[in-house]
Short mmCIF file of C-alpha atoms in Angstrom, two decimals:
data_model
loop_
_atom_site.label_atom_id
_atom_site.label_comp_id
_atom_site.label_asym_id
_atom_site.label_seq_id
_atom_site.Cartn_x
_atom_site.Cartn_y
_atom_site.Cartn_z
CA UNK L 96 12.93 -24.57 15.94
CA UNK L 97 15.34 -23.23 13.52
CA UNK L 98 15.47 -20.03 11.12
CA UNK L 99 15.10 -21.34 8.12
CA UNK L 100 11.79 -23.34 9.45
CA UNK L 101 10.41 -20.66 10.45
CA UNK L 102 10.99 -19.05 7.79
CA UNK L 103 8.86 -21.40 5.65
CA UNK L 104 6.19 -21.55 7.95
CA UNK L 105 5.71 -17.78 7.65
CA UNK L 106 6.19 -17.75 3.88
CA UNK L 107 3.56 -21.21 3.85
CA UNK L 108 1.36 -19.13 6.25
CA UNK L 109 1.39 -15.73 4.13
CA UNK L 110 1.00 -18.21 0.72
CA UNK L 111 -2.26 -19.10 2.79
CA UNK L 112 -3.43 -15.63 3.20
CA UNK L 113 -2.95 -15.15 -0.21
CA UNK L 114 -4.86 -17.88 -1.25
CA UNK L 115 -8.28 -17.34 0.80
CA UNK L 116 -7.94 -13.98 -0.43
CA UNK L 117 -7.91 -15.52 -4.33
CA UNK L 118 -10.65 -17.53 -2.65
CA UNK L 119 -12.74 -14.51 -1.64
CA UNK L 120 -12.63 -13.37 -4.91
CA UNK L 121 -13.53 -16.12 -6.04
CA UNK L 122 -16.11 -16.95 -3.84
CA UNK L 123 -19.95 -16.76 -5.27
CA UNK L 124 -21.86 -16.77 -1.58
CA UNK L 125 -21.95 -14.74 1.04
CA UNK L 126 -21.35 -17.24 4.26
CA UNK L 127 -17.98 -18.59 1.38
CA UNK L 128 -16.73 -15.59 1.31
CA UNK L 129 -16.94 -14.75 5.33
CA UNK L 130 -15.89 -18.24 5.66
CA UNK L 131 -12.54 -17.63 3.42
CA UNK L 132 -12.06 -14.66 5.41
CA UNK L 133 -12.02 -16.26 8.95
CA UNK L 134 -9.40 -19.01 7.03
CA UNK L 135 -7.60 -16.30 6.11
CA UNK L 136 -7.28 -14.43 9.54
CA UNK L 137 -6.80 -17.17 10.90
CA UNK L 138 -3.47 -17.84 8.77
CA UNK L 139 -2.80 -14.31 9.41
CA UNK L 140 -3.18 -15.07 13.32
CA UNK L 141 -0.95 -17.97 13.35
CA UNK L 142 1.77 -15.96 11.48
CA UNK L 143 1.75 -13.50 13.60
CA UNK L 144 2.17 -15.47 16.75
CA UNK L 145 5.47 -17.49 14.68
CA UNK L 146 7.07 -14.17 14.46
CA UNK L 147 6.35 -13.48 18.41
CA UNK L 148 8.41 -16.90 18.84
CA UNK L 149 10.74 -15.76 17.06
CA UNK L 150 11.69 -12.40 18.51
CA UNK L 151 10.38 -13.99 21.74
CA UNK L 152 8.18 -10.37 22.29
CA UNK L 153 5.41 -11.29 24.63
CA UNK L 154 3.24 -8.21 23.23
CA UNK L 155 3.21 -9.86 19.58
CA UNK L 156 1.83 -13.09 21.30
CA UNK L 157 -1.21 -10.94 22.63
CA UNK L 158 -2.24 -9.32 19.22
CA UNK L 159 -2.49 -13.00 17.67
CA UNK L 160 -4.63 -14.00 20.40
CA UNK L 161 -6.95 -10.94 19.74
CA UNK L 162 -6.37 -11.28 15.64
CA UNK L 163 -7.96 -14.71 16.27
CA UNK L 164 -10.33 -13.99 19.09
CA UNK L 165 -11.55 -11.04 17.08
CA UNK L 166 -10.70 -11.63 12.97
CA UNK L 167 -11.65 -15.23 13.29
CA UNK L 168 -14.66 -15.37 16.56
CA UNK L 169 -15.99 -12.39 16.67
CA UNK L 170 -16.04 -10.33 13.03
CA UNK L 171 -17.34 -13.58 11.13
CA UNK L 172 -20.13 -14.44 13.58
CA UNK L 173 -21.43 -11.05 13.72
CA UNK L 174 -21.41 -10.88 9.56
CA UNK L 175 -22.83 -14.11 9.76
CA UNK L 176 -26.24 -12.69 11.93
CA UNK L 177 -25.95 -9.49 8.91
CA UNK L 178 -26.36 -11.66 6.24
CA UNK L 179 -28.82 -13.60 7.81
CA UNK L 180 -30.86 -10.78 9.36
CA UNK L 181 -31.51 -8.55 6.11
CA UNK L 182 -32.97 -11.85 4.83
CA UNK L 183 -30.83 -10.31 1.34
CA UNK L 184 -30.24 -13.29 -1.89
CA UNK L 185 -27.00 -14.67 -0.73
CA UNK L 186 -25.02 -14.61 -4.44
CA UNK L 187 -22.24 -12.12 -4.83
CA UNK L 188 -23.83 -10.32 -8.23
CA UNK L 189 -20.23 -9.02 -9.25
CA UNK L 190 -19.58 -6.17 -11.33
CA UNK L 191 -16.93 -7.93 -13.51
CA UNK L 192 -17.50 -12.17 -13.90
CA UNK L 193 -14.92 -14.35 -11.37
CA UNK L 194 -13.17 -15.46 -14.51
CA UNK L 195 -12.36 -11.97 -15.20
CA UNK L 196 -11.88 -11.13 -11.26
CA UNK L 197 -9.24 -14.08 -10.88
CA UNK L 198 -7.10 -12.56 -13.94
CA UNK L 199 -7.04 -8.97 -12.17
CA UNK L 200 -5.83 -10.10 -9.13
CA UNK L 201 -3.27 -12.71 -10.18
CA UNK L 202 -2.01 -8.99 -12.16
CA UNK L 203 -2.23 -6.95 -9.21
CA UNK L 204 -0.41 -9.74 -6.66
CA UNK L 205 2.33 -9.43 -10.07
CA UNK L 206 1.92 -5.95 -9.95
CA UNK L 207 2.69 -5.93 -6.04
CA UNK L 208 5.74 -8.59 -6.31
CA UNK L 209 7.31 -6.42 -9.11
CA UNK L 210 7.34 -2.71 -6.98
CA UNK L 211 8.56 -4.52 -3.53
CA UNK L 212 11.79 -7.31 -4.96
CA UNK L 213 13.51 -4.37 -4.47
CA UNK L 214 12.54 -3.86 -0.77
CA UNK L 215 12.64 -7.85 -0.65
CA UNK L 216 16.49 -8.37 -2.34
CA UNK L 217 17.74 -5.75 0.07
CA UNK L 218 16.18 -6.86 2.98
CA UNK L 219 17.57 -9.16 5.60
CA UNK L 220 14.46 -10.56 8.27
CA UNK L 221 12.29 -13.10 8.09
CA UNK L 222 9.78 -11.99 6.81
CA UNK L 223 10.52 -9.73 3.90
CA UNK L 224 8.52 -12.15 1.60
CA UNK L 225 5.58 -11.14 3.78
CA UNK L 226 5.50 -7.88 2.55
CA UNK L 227 4.89 -8.49 -1.45
CA UNK L 228 1.76 -10.25 -0.21
CA UNK L 229 0.32 -8.25 1.95
CA UNK L 230 0.68 -5.77 -0.81
CA UNK L 231 -0.76 -7.79 -2.71
CA UNK L 232 -3.98 -8.93 -0.35
CA UNK L 233 -4.45 -4.46 -0.27
CA UNK L 234 -4.70 -4.10 -3.96
CA UNK L 235 -7.56 -7.17 -4.05
CA UNK L 236 -9.30 -5.99 -0.85
CA UNK L 237 -9.47 -2.72 -2.99
CA UNK L 238 -10.34 -4.13 -5.73
CA UNK L 239 -12.92 -6.32 -4.13
CA UNK L 240 -14.42 -2.95 -3.12
CA UNK L 241 -15.45 -1.67 -6.22
CA UNK L 242 -15.63 -4.70 -8.42
CA UNK L 243 -18.98 -6.11 -5.65
CA UNK L 244 -22.55 -4.42 -6.08
CA UNK L 245 -23.22 -5.08 -2.23
CA UNK L 246 -22.42 -3.29 0.09
CA UNK L 247 -21.90 -6.91 2.40
CA UNK L 248 -18.85 -8.01 0.03
CA UNK L 249 -17.71 -4.68 0.07
CA UNK L 250 -17.52 -4.71 4.00
CA UNK L 251 -15.33 -7.99 3.49
CA UNK L 252 -13.24 -6.23 1.21
CA UNK L 253 -12.65 -3.46 3.46
CA UNK L 254 -11.34 -5.90 5.92
CA UNK L 255 -9.61 -8.12 3.41
CA UNK L 256 -7.00 -4.78 2.97
CA UNK L 257 -7.06 -4.63 6.72
CA UNK L 258 -5.31 -7.77 7.16
CA UNK L 259 -3.09 -6.96 4.33
CA UNK L 260 -2.25 -3.61 6.32
CA UNK L 261 -1.79 -5.79 9.39
CA UNK L 262 0.35 -8.14 7.17
CA UNK L 263 2.74 -5.59 6.31
CA UNK L 264 2.94 -4.14 9.70
CA UNK L 265 4.37 -7.47 11.36
CA UNK L 266 6.75 -8.36 8.13
CA UNK L 267 8.17 -4.73 8.18
CA UNK L 268 8.78 -3.90 11.89
CA UNK L 269 7.98 -7.07 13.79
CA UNK L 270 4.18 -5.64 14.85
CA UNK L 271 3.27 -1.55 16.63
CA UNK L 272 3.90 -0.82 20.55
CA UNK L 273 1.07 -2.97 22.45
CA UNK L 274 -1.79 0.26 23.03
CA UNK L 275 -1.43 1.56 18.25
CA UNK L 276 -2.58 -2.89 18.09
CA UNK L 277 -5.13 -2.47 20.96
CA UNK L 278 -6.49 0.91 19.24
CA UNK L 279 -5.96 -0.88 15.58
CA UNK L 280 -8.22 -3.79 16.91
CA UNK L 281 -10.87 -1.60 18.56
CA UNK L 282 -10.97 0.60 15.71
CA UNK L 283 -11.62 -2.80 13.51
CA UNK L 284 -14.35 -3.39 15.42
CA UNK L 285 -16.44 -0.76 15.94
CA UNK L 286 -15.90 -0.28 11.90
CA UNK L 287 -17.18 -4.11 11.66
CA UNK L 288 -20.25 -2.99 13.33
CA UNK L 289 -20.70 0.28 12.23
CA UNK L 290 -20.62 -0.79 8.21
CA UNK L 291 -23.10 -3.82 9.54
CA UNK L 292 -25.92 -1.53 11.25
CA UNK L 293 -25.81 0.50 7.68
CA UNK L 294 -25.95 -2.06 5.46
CA UNK L 295 -29.25 -3.84 8.15
CA UNK L 296 -30.40 -0.15 7.88
CA UNK L 297 -29.64 0.40 3.80
CA UNK L 298 -31.74 -2.97 3.37
CA UNK L 299 -34.24 -1.80 5.73
CA UNK L 300 -35.05 1.34 3.49
CA UNK L 301 -34.38 0.51 -0.16
CA UNK L 302 -34.75 -3.09 0.19
CA UNK L 303 -31.44 -3.89 -1.39
CA UNK L 304 -27.79 -4.06 -0.61
CA UNK L 305 -26.60 -3.74 -4.27
CA UNK L 306 -25.21 -0.34 -3.43
CA UNK L 307 -25.15 0.40 -7.64
CA UNK L 308 -28.67 1.48 -7.21
CA UNK L 309 -27.30 3.80 -4.49
CA UNK L 310 -25.18 5.58 -6.83
CA UNK L 311 -28.22 6.38 -8.78
CA UNK L 312 -30.39 8.46 -6.00
CA UNK L 313 -30.26 12.06 -6.44
CA UNK L 314 -31.92 14.97 -4.12
#
């Protein structure tokens, strides 16, 4: 595979990651948002595999496999199980309307490209265009955390931010040392499980996972 074709493949997968981040913002139901996270994570795993093919680095192939197993299979199934188990309304209930959220995320994407454009202009690696998308996904994930009412959507926003940071690590350094990558994957899995358990406990105690309700609690 030529470098030009491989660059197009990597840029296309990075664009899909950004596209599915917007789909998550536009999602009106929890399972729809989890499906978008799953597909975005699949694109991230395939991008890591493409980088592994380019660099001929075996440990990045392992990272790609771990990404797909953990973020495409394990975590989405756990999130689906948690959403079904707590039996809450599955509509998202955003603090900012979905059209307004999309406009804000479009502005965040523009800001990400503006900030990273000097770095991209001086870069020579085939993944240099992924840097702007990784920053945009991190900003969009942060926006989801502060603009959604339910704890479950905030968990997905945090996982989205982690995907953006992972994409930045791949695009800047072609992956971190294997032991660091495995440690990060383990942390992400444990964090997702703990946050899911917290959401279950919050719903069991207050009969809601609306975090705006909990902000009004006093001693």
